[in-house]
Short mmCIF file of C-alpha atoms in Angstrom, two decimals:
data_model
loop_
_atom_site.label_atom_id
_atom_site.label_comp_id
_atom_site.label_asym_id
_atom_site.label_seq_id
_atom_site.Cartn_x
_atom_site.Cartn_y
_atom_site.Cartn_z
CA MET A 212 51.44 -57.11 6.80
CA THR A 213 48.77 -58.60 9.77
CA GLN A 214 47.85 -61.79 9.77
CA THR A 215 44.27 -62.64 11.65
CA THR A 216 41.29 -64.64 11.63
CA ALA A 217 37.75 -64.30 9.93
CA ARG A 218 35.13 -66.10 10.96
CA ILE A 219 31.32 -66.45 10.89
CA LYS A 220 28.83 -68.82 12.20
CA LYS A 221 25.80 -70.57 9.98
CA LYS A 222 23.26 -72.94 10.51
CA GLY A 223 25.52 -73.87 13.94
CA LYS A 224 28.18 -74.42 12.57
CA GLU A 225 31.57 -72.08 12.92
CA PHE A 226 34.04 -71.40 9.71
CA GLU A 227 37.51 -69.38 10.06
CA ILE A 228 39.37 -68.09 7.07
CA LEU A 229 43.19 -66.68 7.34
CA VAL A 230 43.38 -62.84 5.61
CA ASP A 231 45.49 -60.34 5.86
CA MET A 232 43.52 -57.52 8.51
CA ASP A 233 43.94 -54.35 6.45
CA ALA A 234 43.07 -55.89 2.96
CA ALA A 235 40.37 -57.92 4.64
CA MET A 236 38.66 -54.59 6.14
CA ASN A 237 39.35 -52.67 3.45
CA PHE A 238 36.87 -55.02 1.59
CA LYS A 239 34.41 -55.13 4.54
CA LYS A 240 34.30 -51.39 4.24
CA GLY A 241 33.79 -51.63 0.33
CA VAL A 242 37.51 -49.92 -0.57
CA SER A 243 37.90 -52.78 -2.45
CA LYS A 244 36.77 -55.79 -4.10
CA SER A 245 39.43 -57.73 -4.37
CA VAL A 246 39.05 -61.40 -2.48
CA ASP A 247 43.49 -60.98 -1.99
CA PHE A 248 43.45 -60.51 0.94
CA LEU A 249 42.62 -64.54 1.55
CA GLU A 250 46.18 -66.09 3.32
CA ILE A 251 45.61 -69.57 2.98
CA ASP A 252 43.33 -70.75 0.10
CA ARG A 253 41.05 -72.77 2.75
CA VAL A 254 38.37 -72.90 5.05
CA PHE A 255 38.64 -73.93 8.07
CA THR A 256 36.52 -74.98 11.44
CA ASP A 257 39.27 -74.19 13.55
CA ALA A 258 42.04 -72.02 11.70
CA LYS A 259 44.67 -72.54 14.70
CA LYS A 260 43.86 -76.17 14.62
CA GLY A 261 44.26 -76.20 10.97
CA ASN A 262 40.79 -78.12 11.13
CA VAL A 263 39.47 -77.94 7.55
CA ALA A 264 35.96 -77.76 7.23
CA PRO A 265 34.31 -80.52 5.35
CA GLU A 266 33.56 -79.88 1.68
CA LYS A 267 29.78 -81.07 2.38
CA ASP A 268 29.44 -78.08 5.33
CA LEU A 269 30.88 -75.66 2.87
CA MET A 270 28.34 -76.71 0.27
CA GLU A 271 25.44 -77.23 2.76
CA CYS A 272 26.18 -73.18 4.29
CA PHE A 273 27.34 -71.41 1.45
CA GLY A 274 26.45 -73.00 -1.37
CA THR A 275 29.60 -73.56 -3.08
CA SER A 276 32.85 -75.31 -2.30
CA ASP A 277 35.43 -72.48 -3.74
CA ALA A 278 37.05 -70.77 -0.98
CA GLY A 279 37.69 -67.17 -2.75
CA ASP A 280 33.60 -66.99 -2.85
CA ILE A 281 33.49 -68.50 1.02
CA ALA A 282 35.85 -66.12 2.28
CA ALA A 283 34.14 -62.61 0.46
CA GLU A 284 31.27 -63.90 2.37
CA ILE A 285 33.05 -64.39 5.59
CA VAL A 286 34.26 -60.96 5.62
CA LYS A 287 31.63 -58.66 4.48
CA ASN A 288 29.38 -60.65 6.78
CA GLY A 289 31.06 -62.20 9.21
CA GLU A 290 33.88 -60.41 12.20
CA VAL A 291 37.30 -59.85 11.05
CA LEU A 292 39.18 -59.76 14.28
CA VAL A 293 41.49 -56.35 14.26
CA THR A 294 44.10 -55.22 16.91
CA GLN A 295 43.84 -52.90 19.61
CA LYS A 296 46.64 -50.74 17.48
CA PHE A 297 43.96 -51.08 14.25
CA ARG A 298 40.81 -50.44 16.40
CA ASP A 299 42.62 -47.28 18.18
CA GLU A 300 43.29 -45.91 14.97
CA GLU A 301 40.24 -46.80 13.43
CA MET A 302 38.57 -44.50 16.30
CA GLU A 303 41.37 -41.75 15.85
CA LYS A 304 39.61 -41.46 12.41
CA LYS A 305 36.31 -40.90 13.74
CA TYR A 306 37.03 -39.06 16.20
CA LYS A 307 38.30 -36.23 13.21
CA GLN A 308 35.33 -37.16 11.23
CA VAL A 309 32.87 -36.26 13.78
CA VAL A 310 35.42 -32.51 14.63
CA ASP A 311 35.43 -32.26 10.49
CA PHE A 312 31.50 -33.02 10.50
CA LEU A 313 30.28 -29.97 13.49
CA VAL A 314 33.04 -27.46 12.20
CA LYS A 315 31.13 -28.08 8.79
CA ASN A 316 27.54 -28.43 9.70
CA ALA A 317 26.82 -26.83 13.17
CA ILE A 318 26.95 -23.19 14.44
CA ASP A 319 26.51 -21.21 17.13
CA PRO A 320 23.08 -19.84 17.12
CA LYS A 321 23.81 -16.92 19.15
CA THR A 322 25.97 -14.94 16.25
CA GLY A 323 25.36 -17.63 13.75
CA LEU A 324 29.05 -18.20 13.13
CA PRO A 325 31.11 -21.89 12.71
CA HIS A 326 32.89 -23.25 16.26
CA THR A 327 36.65 -23.51 15.21
CA PRO A 328 37.96 -27.59 15.35
CA GLU A 329 39.54 -26.17 18.62
CA ARG A 330 35.96 -25.58 20.56
CA ILE A 331 34.68 -28.27 18.92
CA LYS A 332 37.20 -30.86 20.09
CA SER A 333 37.38 -29.31 23.78
CA ALA A 334 33.35 -29.65 23.89
CA LEU A 335 33.41 -32.81 22.55
CA GLU A 336 36.22 -33.84 25.47
CA GLN A 337 34.48 -32.10 28.78
CA SER A 338 31.16 -33.79 27.49
CA HIS A 339 32.38 -37.30 27.35
CA VAL A 340 30.41 -38.60 24.77
CA ASN A 341 30.82 -41.63 23.60
CA ILE A 342 31.65 -41.64 19.81
CA LYS A 343 31.02 -45.09 18.07
CA ASN A 344 32.72 -46.68 14.91
CA ALA A 345 29.72 -45.86 13.22
CA PRO A 346 28.77 -43.21 10.13
CA VAL A 347 28.49 -39.75 12.19
CA GLU A 348 24.95 -39.53 10.64
CA THR A 349 23.80 -42.17 12.98
CA GLN A 350 24.81 -40.91 15.84
CA VAL A 351 25.32 -36.94 15.22
CA LYS A 352 21.68 -36.50 17.51
CA GLU A 353 23.13 -38.12 20.94
CA ILE A 354 26.71 -36.24 20.14
CA MET A 355 24.70 -33.14 19.45
CA GLU A 356 23.18 -33.40 22.49
CA ALA A 357 25.84 -34.28 24.90
CA VAL A 358 28.38 -30.93 23.39
CA SER A 359 25.58 -28.66 23.30
CA LYS A 360 25.48 -29.21 27.12
CA ILE A 361 29.17 -27.35 27.20
CA ILE A 362 28.83 -24.78 24.14
CA PRO A 363 25.43 -23.63 22.21
CA ILE A 364 25.90 -25.11 19.04
CA LYS A 365 23.36 -26.12 16.50
CA ILE A 366 23.09 -28.33 13.31
CA ALA A 367 22.11 -25.50 10.00
CA VAL A 368 20.15 -27.03 8.17
CA LYS A 369 18.29 -27.07 4.33
CA LYS A 370 14.60 -27.99 5.12
CA VAL A 371 13.62 -29.44 1.05
CA LYS A 372 10.52 -30.84 -0.22
CA LEU A 373 10.88 -33.77 -2.80
CA ILE A 374 8.97 -35.64 -5.24
CA ILE A 375 10.92 -38.76 -6.19
CA PRO A 376 9.33 -41.00 -9.32
CA ALA A 377 7.37 -44.11 -8.45
CA MET A 378 10.09 -46.10 -10.46
CA HIS A 379 12.94 -44.50 -8.18
CA THR A 380 11.60 -44.38 -4.53
CA GLY A 381 13.59 -47.51 -3.98
CA ARG A 382 16.76 -47.23 -4.15
CA ALA A 383 16.20 -43.20 -3.60
CA TYR A 384 14.33 -43.82 -0.07
CA GLY A 385 18.03 -45.13 1.39
CA ILE A 386 19.68 -41.85 0.24
CA VAL A 387 16.64 -39.96 2.07
CA SER A 388 15.46 -41.63 5.11
CA GLN A 389 17.73 -40.58 7.58
CA TYR A 390 16.68 -36.90 6.90
CA ILE A 391 13.16 -37.28 6.68
CA THR A 392 10.86 -35.21 8.71
CA LYS A 393 7.59 -35.54 6.82
CA GLU A 394 6.48 -38.49 3.97
CA GLU A 395 3.23 -39.31 1.95
CA TRP A 396 3.05 -41.55 -0.49
CA LEU A 397 1.15 -39.99 -3.86
CA ASN A 398 -1.48 -41.92 -5.29
CA ASN A 399 0.84 -42.66 -8.33
CA GLY A 400 3.03 -44.00 -6.49
CA ASP A 401 5.57 -40.95 -6.43
CA LEU A 402 6.88 -40.20 -2.72
CA GLU A 403 6.59 -36.78 -1.70
CA VAL A 404 9.15 -35.98 1.47
CA LEU A 405 10.26 -33.18 3.44
CA VAL A 406 13.64 -33.50 4.52
CA GLU A 407 16.42 -31.61 6.93
CA VAL A 408 20.07 -31.85 5.61
CA PRO A 409 23.29 -30.40 6.98
CA ALA A 410 23.88 -27.21 4.81
CA GLY A 411 27.31 -28.41 4.85
CA ALA A 412 26.26 -31.82 3.31
CA ILE A 413 23.38 -30.67 1.09
CA LEU A 414 25.74 -30.83 -2.24
CA ASP A 415 26.59 -34.19 -1.47
CA PHE A 416 23.28 -35.38 -1.12
CA TYR A 417 22.11 -33.73 -4.32
CA GLU A 418 24.88 -35.77 -5.79
CA LYS A 419 23.62 -39.07 -4.49
CA LEU A 420 20.02 -38.34 -5.11
CA ASN A 421 20.34 -37.34 -9.00
CA SER A 422 22.64 -40.38 -9.50
CA VAL A 423 19.58 -42.59 -8.36
CA THR A 424 17.16 -40.94 -10.22
CA HIS A 425 18.60 -39.18 -12.88
CA GLY A 426 17.60 -36.25 -12.09
CA SER A 427 14.08 -37.07 -12.21
CA ALA A 428 12.95 -35.82 -8.58
CA LEU A 429 11.72 -32.60 -8.37
CA SER A 430 12.89 -30.19 -5.03
CA GLU A 431 12.01 -27.30 -3.78
CA GLU A 432 13.62 -25.31 -0.79
CA VAL A 433 11.84 -24.69 2.00
CA LYS A 434 11.81 -21.06 4.08
CA ASP A 435 11.06 -20.95 7.76
#
């Protein structure tokens, strides 16, 4: 158990809480919904000095003086200070996710076969690409540009045309947006899109889409 500080700035005022680092990060990432990460049932303006935040400031900035509710907002929307060891472990996990993604979704265009994990790792190291602690999908283009200078590689994709009913477009758009290559809003409010999804992620993509559209989205695979 490692105690650390989580902090946020609202309306020009600084607020801090003392939390268990691992539990707080699990909450921030959505792994846990429990606020049992709060070590001390107080909100501070300066945790090191023990300066407790005035209740009027809490009400003004958070609309409540409840430490648990405020702690949830601070951890979710603010900054949790983490150790170098934690950062290193997170980056190691992210590196493995990148390797797994490329092994699963990328191929050698010359042979049509996937690359081995060892070859992917070697190419990543030689390319000196900066892997960020962010979702793989948001940085795969940059990673591919760097790695393709070392080995022949491309993402195997499935092209799919979708028609999403108007009543579900709000929630569904967040799922399809990162894969859209063409979109058109129809007169009845439905959304028609052409998406290119990594072949290895297509089943997960359909599962997420069906969960928010209740299976009402129409799909048609497009052949080159």
